[in-house]
Structures are given as structure tokens and as C-alpha cells.
């Protein structure tokens, strides 16, 4: 959106914590914002800030050229929108509901079949981050919709288009969440180990754990490059799986001794064991990416 253009009217459907944050960001940026939620009371604070509360879902959809949906899941989305599907014709439907790539593609087919331009999205932020540049929202699907409303979408956080396949934003969203949950699981295990000795957890986390995890992320682009090109890391940068297996075995042993559940890490033994048995050119931790992929049936 050009700075001289009038803010585009927007409708936000779904006023959970994230939906309310989205609507608030549009309001703060000066967009005429219509809101709707099955529990009408959730709109009160937004109405006090200038939002228009639609009395019906039909009124909400027809109020704006762009309809942003953020609901609990896709079944709820279809339950709400299918009865008024015909009112979506000629509008941009931007779905920020968390789901799977297949759900995104199926919903894209449903929406385009009713004359809507569909854009699927994945929000890489928590509600308090919405409206700030460090919030990232991934979009896939209709490029014309993204190009037309990019300025409006940037009001929610940095908008990034990842491809025409409607399922890509959802796939990237879940992949990034997988990495986050994995990291937090490992960090939780680390804190549990340290806590058994009544150490200062805050000091350990701030001075050792956070810097260590930050430093290790520099290896991620190399990990991806090795898998893209099929190359092996050089001797100076390789992480031999037999060495990693020893380290994980020691973590498990120490966890048992400290009365900490070992389940978060012991599952890594199987792919490491398989990796150790592979030819030398695959004997690097990057090889685990292929090992954990299920074979095609």
C-alpha cells in the first residue's frame, strides 16, 4: 500500500488471542476494520478502539474486499464459512488458521470454486509480536492477492511470499515450529539436568545455554546445503555420528543418574545407529535428514 493511498477496509473473522492481535494491528494502522466472532463479547475491546462489529458472518464477509480468517482449526473455518461461501466471490480470502499443507490446498480449491482469490498463511509470532517488524507471516497461493495487499499485510508483521503452491506457507510454518519445539525440548532437558544440582537456572540459561544455542545455528545453512547438493562436510567441520552417539549415550546415562527422564533425546539413537552403518561419504550429521524421511510407498 502506497503511503498516499487510503487504508484498505479489512474484515477479521475469529477473535481468539491471535485474531484480536491481528484486528488491533489493522486498527492501529488506520484500516477500517470489521470484526466477527461466534462469541460476540470478544469484540468489545476492539469496538472500543474503533472496530465495527458485524452482526452476522454474512455482514462481516461483505464488509471488506479482504477477509482475514484466524480460527482454531480448518474444521471450524469450514463450519463458519461454508454457509456463506457464495459471498466470498470477488474477494481476497487470507487464511491464517494453523493447519496442514493438504488442508490449505483443499481449502484453496473450495475458495476458488466460489470465486474468491485465496492466500494461505503461517504466522511466525506470538500475539504480542503482531504489528512489529520482528513478527513474520508467510504467505502462499495467489500472487496477485499478495502483490495487491502486501502493504496491508505488512501491518501484521513482515510479510513474505513463499510460492504459488497454497500448501507451502503451512509446510514452512509447521517445519519452523518443529525446529522451535525441538529446540525447546532440548533446552528443557538441559535445564532439568542442571536443576538437579540446585544450580542457578537463570544464570545458566542466560550466560551459557542461550549463547550456545545461538552459536550452533550457524551450522544450519551448511546442513541444508549438504542435503541440497549431496556433498559431505570437510573433515574440519564434520560431526561424525559415532562421536555424537557417544555424547548422547553419556547424556542418557547422566540423565538416569540425575533422575531426569531421558525420553527427549534417547530417540536419536536409532537414526544415529543407522547413519553409522552408511558409506563414509554419508557419515555426517547432515545424513540424518534423509534417514528420518519415510520411504515412498
PDB file of N, CA and C in Angstrom, residues 161-258:
ATOM      1  N   UNK A 161       6.221 -13.802   0.804  1.00  0.00           N
ATOM      2  CA  UNK A 161       5.577 -14.721  -0.121  1.00  0.00           C
ATOM      3  C   UNK A 161       6.524 -15.870  -0.415  1.00  0.00           C
ATOM      4  N   UNK A 162       6.054 -17.122  -0.237  1.00  0.00           N
ATOM      5  CA  UNK A 162       6.956 -18.271  -0.376  1.00  0.00           C
ATOM      6  C   UNK A 162       6.634 -19.157  -1.569  1.00  0.00           C
ATOM      7  N   UNK A 163       5.556 -18.863  -2.316  1.00  0.00           N
ATOM      8  CA  UNK A 163       5.305 -19.644  -3.512  1.00  0.00           C
ATOM      9  C   UNK A 163       3.842 -19.760  -3.875  1.00  0.00           C
ATOM     10  N   UNK A 164       3.606 -20.230  -5.115  1.00  0.00           N
ATOM     11  CA  UNK A 164       2.243 -20.328  -5.636  1.00  0.00           C
ATOM     12  C   UNK A 164       1.479 -21.523  -5.079  1.00  0.00           C
ATOM     13  N   UNK A 165       2.191 -22.563  -4.659  1.00  0.00           N
ATOM     14  CA  UNK A 165       1.535 -23.727  -4.060  1.00  0.00           C
ATOM     15  C   UNK A 165       0.895 -23.298  -2.745  1.00  0.00           C
ATOM     16  N   UNK A 166      -0.430 -23.440  -2.662  1.00  0.00           N
ATOM     17  CA  UNK A 166      -1.139 -22.964  -1.471  1.00  0.00           C
ATOM     18  C   UNK A 166      -0.680 -23.649  -0.185  1.00  0.00           C
ATOM     19  N   UNK A 167      -0.077 -24.829  -0.280  1.00  0.00           N
ATOM     20  CA  UNK A 167       0.339 -25.556   0.908  1.00  0.00           C
ATOM     21  C   UNK A 167       1.702 -25.174   1.444  1.00  0.00           C
ATOM     22  N   UNK A 168       2.462 -24.341   0.714  1.00  0.00           N
ATOM     23  CA  UNK A 168       3.842 -24.058   1.132  1.00  0.00           C
ATOM     24  C   UNK A 168       3.934 -23.273   2.432  1.00  0.00           C
ATOM     25  N   UNK A 169       3.098 -22.253   2.606  1.00  0.00           N
ATOM     26  CA  UNK A 169       3.166 -21.456   3.840  1.00  0.00           C
ATOM     27  C   UNK A 169       2.901 -22.335   5.055  1.00  0.00           C
ATOM     28  N   UNK A 170       1.920 -23.220   4.929  1.00  0.00           N
ATOM     29  CA  UNK A 170       1.619 -24.135   6.030  1.00  0.00           C
ATOM     30  C   UNK A 170       2.779 -25.086   6.283  1.00  0.00           C
ATOM     31  N   UNK A 171       3.369 -25.610   5.211  1.00  0.00           N
ATOM     32  CA  UNK A 171       4.505 -26.524   5.363  1.00  0.00           C
ATOM     33  C   UNK A 171       5.673 -25.835   6.058  1.00  0.00           C
ATOM     34  N   UNK A 172       6.008 -24.630   5.619  1.00  0.00           N
ATOM     35  CA  UNK A 172       7.112 -23.882   6.228  1.00  0.00           C
ATOM     36  C   UNK A 172       6.802 -23.544   7.682  1.00  0.00           C
ATOM     37  N   UNK A 173       5.545 -23.176   7.931  1.00  0.00           N
ATOM     38  CA  UNK A 173       5.111 -22.850   9.290  1.00  0.00           C
ATOM     39  C   UNK A 173       5.345 -24.041  10.217  1.00  0.00           C
ATOM     40  N   UNK A 174       4.860 -25.218   9.807  1.00  0.00           N
ATOM     41  CA  UNK A 174       4.998 -26.398  10.651  1.00  0.00           C
ATOM     42  C   UNK A 174       6.460 -26.818  10.785  1.00  0.00           C
ATOM     43  N   UNK A 175       7.236 -26.665   9.709  1.00  0.00           N
ATOM     44  CA  UNK A 175       8.655 -27.011   9.780  1.00  0.00           C
ATOM     45  C   UNK A 175       9.381 -26.112  10.778  1.00  0.00           C
ATOM     46  N   UNK A 176       9.088 -24.823  10.748  1.00  0.00           N
ATOM     47  CA  UNK A 176       9.733 -23.895  11.683  1.00  0.00           C
ATOM     48  C   UNK A 176       9.287 -24.163  13.113  1.00  0.00           C
ATOM     49  N   UNK A 177       8.003 -24.465  13.291  1.00  0.00           N
ATOM     50  CA  UNK A 177       7.526 -24.807  14.625  1.00  0.00           C
ATOM     51  C   UNK A 177       8.178 -26.092  15.127  1.00  0.00           C
ATOM     52  N   UNK A 178       8.384 -27.055  14.216  1.00  0.00           N
ATOM     53  CA  UNK A 178       9.053 -28.299  14.592  1.00  0.00           C
ATOM     54  C   UNK A 178      10.442 -28.015  15.138  1.00  0.00           C
ATOM     55  N   UNK A 179      11.184 -27.136  14.440  1.00  0.00           N
ATOM     56  CA  UNK A 179      12.525 -26.775  14.908  1.00  0.00           C
ATOM     57  C   UNK A 179      12.458 -26.084  16.264  1.00  0.00           C
ATOM     58  N   UNK A 180      11.476 -25.212  16.430  1.00  0.00           N
ATOM     59  CA  UNK A 180      11.344 -24.489  17.706  1.00  0.00           C
ATOM     60  C   UNK A 180      11.021 -25.446  18.846  1.00  0.00           C
ATOM     61  N   UNK A 181      10.030 -26.333  18.621  1.00  0.00           N
ATOM     62  CA  UNK A 181       9.653 -27.254  19.689  1.00  0.00           C
ATOM     63  C   UNK A 181      10.803 -28.200  20.015  1.00  0.00           C
ATOM     64  N   UNK A 182      11.542 -28.632  18.990  1.00  0.00           N
ATOM     65  CA  UNK A 182      12.689 -29.490  19.234  1.00  0.00           C
ATOM     66  C   UNK A 182      13.743 -28.789  20.070  1.00  0.00           C
ATOM     67  N   UNK A 183      13.998 -27.515  19.740  1.00  0.00           N
ATOM     68  CA  UNK A 183      14.988 -26.755  20.500  1.00  0.00           C
ATOM     69  C   UNK A 183      14.545 -26.557  21.943  1.00  0.00           C
ATOM     70  N   UNK A 184      13.267 -26.221  22.126  1.00  0.00           N
ATOM     71  CA  UNK A 184      12.783 -26.009  23.483  1.00  0.00           C
ATOM     72  C   UNK A 184      12.735 -27.312  24.276  1.00  0.00           C
ATOM     73  N   UNK A 185      12.479 -28.418  23.584  1.00  0.00           N
ATOM     74  CA  UNK A 185      12.521 -29.700  24.284  1.00  0.00           C
ATOM     75  C   UNK A 185      13.932 -29.979  24.783  1.00  0.00           C
ATOM     76  N   UNK A 186      14.921 -29.753  23.913  1.00  0.00           N
ATOM     77  CA  UNK A 186      16.310 -29.946  24.326  1.00  0.00           C
ATOM     78  C   UNK A 186      16.709 -28.995  25.438  1.00  0.00           C
ATOM     79  N   UNK A 187      16.259 -27.752  25.328  1.00  0.00           N
ATOM     80  CA  UNK A 187      16.581 -26.774  26.373  1.00  0.00           C
ATOM     81  C   UNK A 187      15.924 -27.161  27.696  1.00  0.00           C
ATOM     82  N   UNK A 188      14.698 -27.670  27.639  1.00  0.00           N
ATOM     83  CA  UNK A 188      14.018 -28.102  28.864  1.00  0.00           C
ATOM     84  C   UNK A 188      14.775 -29.251  29.518  1.00  0.00           C
ATOM     85  N   UNK A 189      15.267 -30.179  28.680  1.00  0.00           N
ATOM     86  CA  UNK A 189      16.047 -31.293  29.214  1.00  0.00           C
ATOM     87  C   UNK A 189      17.333 -30.775  29.870  1.00  0.00           C
ATOM     88  N   UNK A 190      17.980 -29.808  29.221  1.00  0.00           N
ATOM     89  CA  UNK A 190      19.205 -29.226  29.770  1.00  0.00           C
ATOM     90  C   UNK A 190      18.940 -28.576  31.128  1.00  0.00           C
ATOM     91  N   UNK A 191      17.862 -27.805  31.212  1.00  0.00           N
ATOM     92  CA  UNK A 191      17.534 -27.138  32.467  1.00  0.00           C
ATOM     93  C   UNK A 191      17.185 -28.146  33.558  1.00  0.00           C
ATOM     94  N   UNK A 192      16.516 -29.244  33.174  1.00  0.00           N
ATOM     95  CA  UNK A 192      16.188 -30.270  34.155  1.00  0.00           C
ATOM     96  C   UNK A 192      17.447 -30.914  34.717  1.00  0.00           C
ATOM     97  N   UNK A 193      18.445 -31.157  33.836  1.00  0.00           N
ATOM     98  CA  UNK A 193      19.702 -31.734  34.300  1.00  0.00           C
ATOM     99  C   UNK A 193      20.407 -30.807  35.287  1.00  0.00           C
ATOM    100  N   UNK A 194      20.509 -29.539  34.912  1.00  0.00           N
ATOM    101  CA  UNK A 194      21.221 -28.581  35.759  1.00  0.00           C
ATOM    102  C   UNK A 194      20.488 -28.347  37.074  1.00  0.00           C
ATOM    103  N   UNK A 195      19.170 -28.386  37.012  1.00  0.00           N
ATOM    104  CA  UNK A 195      18.384 -28.112  38.205  1.00  0.00           C
ATOM    105  C   UNK A 195      18.586 -29.183  39.281  1.00  0.00           C
ATOM    106  N   UNK A 196      18.974 -30.395  38.878  1.00  0.00           N
ATOM    107  CA  UNK A 196      19.149 -31.460  39.867  1.00  0.00           C
ATOM    108  C   UNK A 196      20.256 -31.138  40.864  1.00  0.00           C
ATOM    109  N   UNK A 197      21.155 -30.241  40.505  1.00  0.00           N
ATOM    110  CA  UNK A 197      22.236 -29.851  41.414  1.00  0.00           C
ATOM    111  C   UNK A 197      21.992 -28.490  42.052  1.00  0.00           C
ATOM    112  N   UNK A 198      20.732 -28.046  41.973  1.00  0.00           N
ATOM    113  CA  UNK A 198      20.336 -26.763  42.592  1.00  0.00           C
ATOM    114  C   UNK A 198      21.176 -25.596  42.081  1.00  0.00           C
ATOM    115  N   UNK A 199      21.517 -25.654  40.795  1.00  0.00           N
ATOM    116  CA  UNK A 199      22.267 -24.561  40.176  1.00  0.00           C
ATOM    117  C   UNK A 199      21.327 -23.381  39.893  1.00  0.00           C
ATOM    118  N   UNK A 200      21.914 -22.250  39.589  1.00  0.00           N
ATOM    119  CA  UNK A 200      21.154 -21.050  39.239  1.00  0.00           C
ATOM    120  C   UNK A 200      20.705 -21.182  37.784  1.00  0.00           C
ATOM    121  N   UNK A 201      19.448 -21.561  37.582  1.00  0.00           N
ATOM    122  CA  UNK A 201      18.960 -21.809  36.230  1.00  0.00           C
ATOM    123  C   UNK A 201      18.963 -20.556  35.367  1.00  0.00           C
ATOM    124  N   UNK A 202      18.607 -19.425  35.945  1.00  0.00           N
ATOM    125  CA  UNK A 202      18.573 -18.183  35.170  1.00  0.00           C
ATOM    126  C   UNK A 202      19.969 -17.830  34.669  1.00  0.00           C
ATOM    127  N   UNK A 203      20.947 -17.948  35.543  1.00  0.00           N
ATOM    128  CA  UNK A 203      22.324 -17.631  35.141  1.00  0.00           C
ATOM    129  C   UNK A 203      22.816 -18.625  34.092  1.00  0.00           C
ATOM    130  N   UNK A 204      22.511 -19.916  34.277  1.00  0.00           N
ATOM    131  CA  UNK A 204      22.923 -20.937  33.312  1.00  0.00           C
ATOM    132  C   UNK A 204      22.299 -20.664  31.951  1.00  0.00           C
ATOM    133  N   UNK A 205      21.002 -20.334  31.938  1.00  0.00           N
ATOM    134  CA  UNK A 205      20.301 -20.114  30.675  1.00  0.00           C
ATOM    135  C   UNK A 205      20.810 -18.879  29.949  1.00  0.00           C
ATOM    136  N   UNK A 206      21.044 -17.804  30.691  1.00  0.00           N
ATOM    137  CA  UNK A 206      21.440 -16.543  30.048  1.00  0.00           C
ATOM    138  C   UNK A 206      22.900 -16.510  29.641  1.00  0.00           C
ATOM    139  N   UNK A 207      23.777 -17.086  30.454  1.00  0.00           N
ATOM    140  CA  UNK A 207      25.211 -16.962  30.166  1.00  0.00           C
ATOM    141  C   UNK A 207      25.782 -18.141  29.388  1.00  0.00           C
ATOM    142  N   UNK A 208      25.110 -19.280  29.425  1.00  0.00           N
ATOM    143  CA  UNK A 208      25.645 -20.462  28.748  1.00  0.00           C
ATOM    144  C   UNK A 208      24.691 -21.050  27.707  1.00  0.00           C
ATOM    145  N   UNK A 209      23.462 -21.331  28.108  1.00  0.00           N
ATOM    146  CA  UNK A 209      22.548 -22.041  27.217  1.00  0.00           C
ATOM    147  C   UNK A 209      22.172 -21.210  25.994  1.00  0.00           C
ATOM    148  N   UNK A 210      21.691 -19.988  26.196  1.00  0.00           N
ATOM    149  CA  UNK A 210      21.262 -19.162  25.063  1.00  0.00           C
ATOM    150  C   UNK A 210      22.424 -18.855  24.107  1.00  0.00           C
ATOM    151  N   UNK A 211      23.607 -18.439  24.597  1.00  0.00           N
ATOM    152  CA  UNK A 211      24.719 -18.205  23.673  1.00  0.00           C
ATOM    153  C   UNK A 211      25.140 -19.465  22.924  1.00  0.00           C
ATOM    154  N   UNK A 212      25.104 -20.617  23.602  1.00  0.00           N
ATOM    155  CA  UNK A 212      25.492 -21.879  22.952  1.00  0.00           C
ATOM    156  C   UNK A 212      24.525 -22.226  21.813  1.00  0.00           C
ATOM    157  N   UNK A 213      23.222 -22.150  22.089  1.00  0.00           N
ATOM    158  CA  UNK A 213      22.247 -22.462  21.038  1.00  0.00           C
ATOM    159  C   UNK A 213      22.343 -21.477  19.887  1.00  0.00           C
ATOM    160  N   UNK A 214      22.554 -20.196  20.200  1.00  0.00           N
ATOM    161  CA  UNK A 214      22.708 -19.190  19.141  1.00  0.00           C
ATOM    162  C   UNK A 214      23.920 -19.498  18.270  1.00  0.00           C
ATOM    163  N   UNK A 215      25.022 -19.870  18.909  1.00  0.00           N
ATOM    164  CA  UNK A 215      26.252 -20.162  18.155  1.00  0.00           C
ATOM    165  C   UNK A 215      26.077 -21.365  17.238  1.00  0.00           C
ATOM    166  N   UNK A 216      25.325 -22.373  17.690  1.00  0.00           N
ATOM    167  CA  UNK A 216      25.190 -23.586  16.876  1.00  0.00           C
ATOM    168  C   UNK A 216      24.319 -23.372  15.641  1.00  0.00           C
ATOM    169  N   UNK A 217      23.526 -22.305  15.608  1.00  0.00           N
ATOM    170  CA  UNK A 217      22.653 -22.097  14.455  1.00  0.00           C
ATOM    171  C   UNK A 217      23.431 -21.740  13.193  1.00  0.00           C
ATOM    172  N   UNK A 218      24.701 -21.361  13.316  1.00  0.00           N
ATOM    173  CA  UNK A 218      25.479 -21.032  12.114  1.00  0.00           C
ATOM    174  C   UNK A 218      25.664 -22.263  11.238  1.00  0.00           C
ATOM    175  N   UNK A 219      25.500 -23.452  11.817  1.00  0.00           N
ATOM    176  CA  UNK A 219      25.667 -24.682  11.042  1.00  0.00           C
ATOM    177  C   UNK A 219      24.444 -25.029  10.202  1.00  0.00           C
ATOM    178  N   UNK A 220      23.296 -24.377  10.441  1.00  0.00           N
ATOM    179  CA  UNK A 220      22.065 -24.767   9.763  1.00  0.00           C
ATOM    180  C   UNK A 220      22.109 -24.563   8.249  1.00  0.00           C
ATOM    181  N   UNK A 221      22.599 -23.415   7.735  1.00  0.00           N
ATOM    182  CA  UNK A 221      22.685 -23.283   6.269  1.00  0.00           C
ATOM    183  C   UNK A 221      23.591 -24.349   5.643  1.00  0.00           C
ATOM    184  N   UNK A 222      24.685 -24.715   6.318  1.00  0.00           N
ATOM    185  CA  UNK A 222      25.569 -25.761   5.798  1.00  0.00           C
ATOM    186  C   UNK A 222      24.848 -27.100   5.774  1.00  0.00           C
ATOM    187  N   UNK A 223      24.077 -27.383   6.819  1.00  0.00           N
ATOM    188  CA  UNK A 223      23.301 -28.624   6.870  1.00  0.00           C
ATOM    189  C   UNK A 223      22.360 -28.705   5.672  1.00  0.00           C
ATOM    190  N   UNK A 224      21.671 -27.585   5.388  1.00  0.00           N
ATOM    191  CA  UNK A 224      20.755 -27.551   4.247  1.00  0.00           C
ATOM    192  C   UNK A 224      21.504 -27.696   2.932  1.00  0.00           C
ATOM    193  N   UNK A 225      22.650 -27.014   2.805  1.00  0.00           N
ATOM    194  CA  UNK A 225      23.430 -27.083   1.568  1.00  0.00           C
ATOM    195  C   UNK A 225      23.916 -28.502   1.296  1.00  0.00           C
ATOM    196  N   UNK A 226      24.369 -29.185   2.340  1.00  0.00           N
ATOM    197  CA  UNK A 226      24.829 -30.561   2.161  1.00  0.00           C
ATOM    198  C   UNK A 226      23.708 -31.456   1.645  1.00  0.00           C
ATOM    199  N   UNK A 227      22.499 -31.241   2.138  1.00  0.00           N
ATOM    200  CA  UNK A 227      21.383 -32.058   1.679  1.00  0.00           C
ATOM    201  C   UNK A 227      20.922 -31.670   0.286  1.00  0.00           C
ATOM    202  N   UNK A 228      21.022 -30.390  -0.051  1.00  0.00           N
ATOM    203  CA  UNK A 228      20.635 -29.949  -1.390  1.00  0.00           C
ATOM    204  C   UNK A 228      21.599 -30.466  -2.456  1.00  0.00           C
ATOM    205  N   UNK A 229      22.896 -30.459  -2.129  1.00  0.00           N
ATOM    206  CA  UNK A 229      23.909 -30.796  -3.120  1.00  0.00           C
ATOM    207  C   UNK A 229      24.423 -32.220  -3.008  1.00  0.00           C
ATOM    208  N   UNK A 230      24.120 -32.889  -1.888  1.00  0.00           N
ATOM    209  CA  UNK A 230      24.623 -34.248  -1.695  1.00  0.00           C
ATOM    210  C   UNK A 230      26.091 -34.293  -1.349  1.00  0.00           C
ATOM    211  N   UNK A 231      26.644 -33.163  -0.900  1.00  0.00           N
ATOM    212  CA  UNK A 231      28.065 -33.113  -0.553  1.00  0.00           C
ATOM    213  C   UNK A 231      28.254 -33.397   0.916  1.00  0.00           C
ATOM    214  N   UNK A 232      29.512 -33.707   1.267  1.00  0.00           N
ATOM    215  CA  UNK A 232      29.863 -34.001   2.650  1.00  0.00           C
ATOM    216  C   UNK A 232      30.656 -32.836   3.211  1.00  0.00           C
ATOM    217  N   UNK A 233      30.460 -32.553   4.487  1.00  0.00           N
ATOM    218  CA  UNK A 233      31.255 -31.509   5.134  1.00  0.00           C
ATOM    219  C   UNK A 233      32.716 -31.931   5.176  1.00  0.00           C
ATOM    220  N   UNK A 234      33.597 -30.929   5.144  1.00  0.00           N
ATOM    221  CA  UNK A 234      35.017 -31.237   5.240  1.00  0.00           C
ATOM    222  C   UNK A 234      35.366 -31.810   6.599  1.00  0.00           C
ATOM    223  N   UNK A 235      36.557 -32.398   6.676  1.00  0.00           N
ATOM    224  CA  UNK A 235      36.965 -33.037   7.924  1.00  0.00           C
ATOM    225  C   UNK A 235      36.943 -32.079   9.104  1.00  0.00           C
ATOM    226  N   UNK A 236      37.274 -30.801   8.805  1.00  0.00           N
ATOM    227  CA  UNK A 236      37.352 -29.850   9.907  1.00  0.00           C
ATOM    228  C   UNK A 236      35.973 -29.436  10.419  1.00  0.00           C
ATOM    229  N   UNK A 237      34.922 -29.681   9.631  1.00  0.00           N
ATOM    230  CA  UNK A 237      33.599 -29.241  10.068  1.00  0.00           C
ATOM    231  C   UNK A 237      32.612 -30.390  10.245  1.00  0.00           C
ATOM    232  N   UNK A 238      33.040 -31.604   9.905  1.00  0.00           N
ATOM    233  CA  UNK A 238      32.119 -32.734  10.006  1.00  0.00           C
ATOM    234  C   UNK A 238      31.816 -33.064  11.468  1.00  0.00           C
ATOM    235  N   UNK A 239      30.640 -33.645  11.671  1.00  0.00           N
ATOM    236  CA  UNK A 239      30.248 -34.087  13.014  1.00  0.00           C
ATOM    237  C   UNK A 239      30.030 -35.586  12.943  1.00  0.00           C
ATOM    238  N   UNK A 240      31.072 -36.380  13.136  1.00  0.00           N
ATOM    239  CA  UNK A 240      30.953 -37.837  12.973  1.00  0.00           C
ATOM    240  C   UNK A 240      29.838 -38.400  13.838  1.00  0.00           C
ATOM    241  N   UNK A 241      28.955 -39.203  13.249  1.00  0.00           N
ATOM    242  CA  UNK A 241      27.823 -39.721  14.027  1.00  0.00           C
ATOM    243  C   UNK A 241      28.240 -40.646  15.156  1.00  0.00           C
ATOM    244  N   UNK A 242      29.387 -41.350  15.017  1.00  0.00           N
ATOM    245  CA  UNK A 242      29.801 -42.221  16.110  1.00  0.00           C
ATOM    246  C   UNK A 242      30.176 -41.390  17.343  1.00  0.00           C
ATOM    247  N   UNK A 243      30.770 -40.215  17.087  1.00  0.00           N
ATOM    248  CA  UNK A 243      31.098 -39.312  18.200  1.00  0.00           C
ATOM    249  C   UNK A 243      29.816 -38.778  18.847  1.00  0.00           C
ATOM    250  N   UNK A 244      28.830 -38.414  17.997  1.00  0.00           N
ATOM    251  CA  UNK A 244      27.568 -37.918  18.521  1.00  0.00           C
ATOM    252  C   UNK A 244      26.831 -39.003  19.313  1.00  0.00           C
ATOM    253  N   UNK A 245      26.921 -40.241  18.835  1.00  0.00           N
ATOM    254  CA  UNK A 245      26.261 -41.347  19.534  1.00  0.00           C
ATOM    255  C   UNK A 245      26.833 -41.529  20.943  1.00  0.00           C
ATOM    256  N   UNK A 246      28.149 -41.359  21.062  1.00  0.00           N
ATOM    257  CA  UNK A 246      28.779 -41.461  22.381  1.00  0.00           C
ATOM    258  C   UNK A 246      28.273 -40.345  23.293  1.00  0.00           C
ATOM    259  N   UNK A 247      28.196 -39.129  22.734  1.00  0.00           N
ATOM    260  CA  UNK A 247      27.732 -37.995  23.538  1.00  0.00           C
ATOM    261  C   UNK A 247      26.300 -38.209  24.015  1.00  0.00           C
ATOM    262  N   UNK A 248      25.435 -38.685  23.119  1.00  0.00           N
ATOM    263  CA  UNK A 248      24.039 -38.899  23.502  1.00  0.00           C
ATOM    264  C   UNK A 248      23.928 -40.030  24.520  1.00  0.00           C
ATOM    265  N   UNK A 249      24.748 -41.062  24.344  1.00  0.00           N
ATOM    266  CA  UNK A 249      24.744 -42.154  25.330  1.00  0.00           C
ATOM    267  C   UNK A 249      25.139 -41.624  26.703  1.00  0.00           C
ATOM    268  N   UNK A 250      26.105 -40.729  26.738  1.00  0.00           N
ATOM    269  CA  UNK A 250      26.524 -40.153  28.015  1.00  0.00           C
ATOM    270  C   UNK A 250      25.431 -39.266  28.610  1.00  0.00           C
ATOM    271  N   UNK A 251      24.703 -38.552  27.741  1.00  0.00           N
ATOM    272  CA  UNK A 251      23.586 -37.738  28.232  1.00  0.00           C
ATOM    273  C   UNK A 251      22.529 -38.630  28.870  1.00  0.00           C
ATOM    274  N   UNK A 252      22.226 -39.741  28.198  1.00  0.00           N
ATOM    275  CA  UNK A 252      21.222 -40.670  28.717  1.00  0.00           C
ATOM    276  C   UNK A 252      21.674 -41.259  30.048  1.00  0.00           C
ATOM    277  N   UNK A 253      22.943 -41.649  30.120  1.00  0.00           N
ATOM    278  CA  UNK A 253      23.472 -42.223  31.354  1.00  0.00           C
ATOM    279  C   UNK A 253      23.412 -41.207  32.495  1.00  0.00           C
ATOM    280  N   UNK A 254      23.830 -39.971  32.187  1.00  0.00           N
ATOM    281  CA  UNK A 254      23.801 -38.923  33.208  1.00  0.00           C
ATOM    282  C   UNK A 254      22.374 -38.588  33.616  1.00  0.00           C
ATOM    283  N   UNK A 255      21.467 -38.610  32.649  1.00  0.00           N
ATOM    284  CA  UNK A 255      20.066 -38.325  32.953  1.00  0.00           C
ATOM    285  C   UNK A 255      19.502 -39.358  33.915  1.00  0.00           C
ATOM    286  N   UNK A 256      19.830 -40.629  33.668  1.00  0.00           N
ATOM    287  CA  UNK A 256      19.389 -41.686  34.582  1.00  0.00           C
ATOM    288  C   UNK A 256      19.944 -41.462  35.982  1.00  0.00           C
ATOM    289  N   UNK A 257      21.227 -41.099  36.028  1.00  0.00           N
ATOM    290  CA  UNK A 257      21.872 -40.893  37.325  1.00  0.00           C
ATOM    291  C   UNK A 257      21.283 -39.703  38.073  1.00  0.00           C
ATOM    292  N   UNK A 258      20.837 -38.681  37.290  1.00  0.00           N
ATOM    293  CA  UNK A 258      20.281 -37.465  37.912  1.00  0.00           C
ATOM    294  C   UNK A 258      18.763 -37.545  38.071  1.00  0.00           C
TER     295      UNK A 258
END
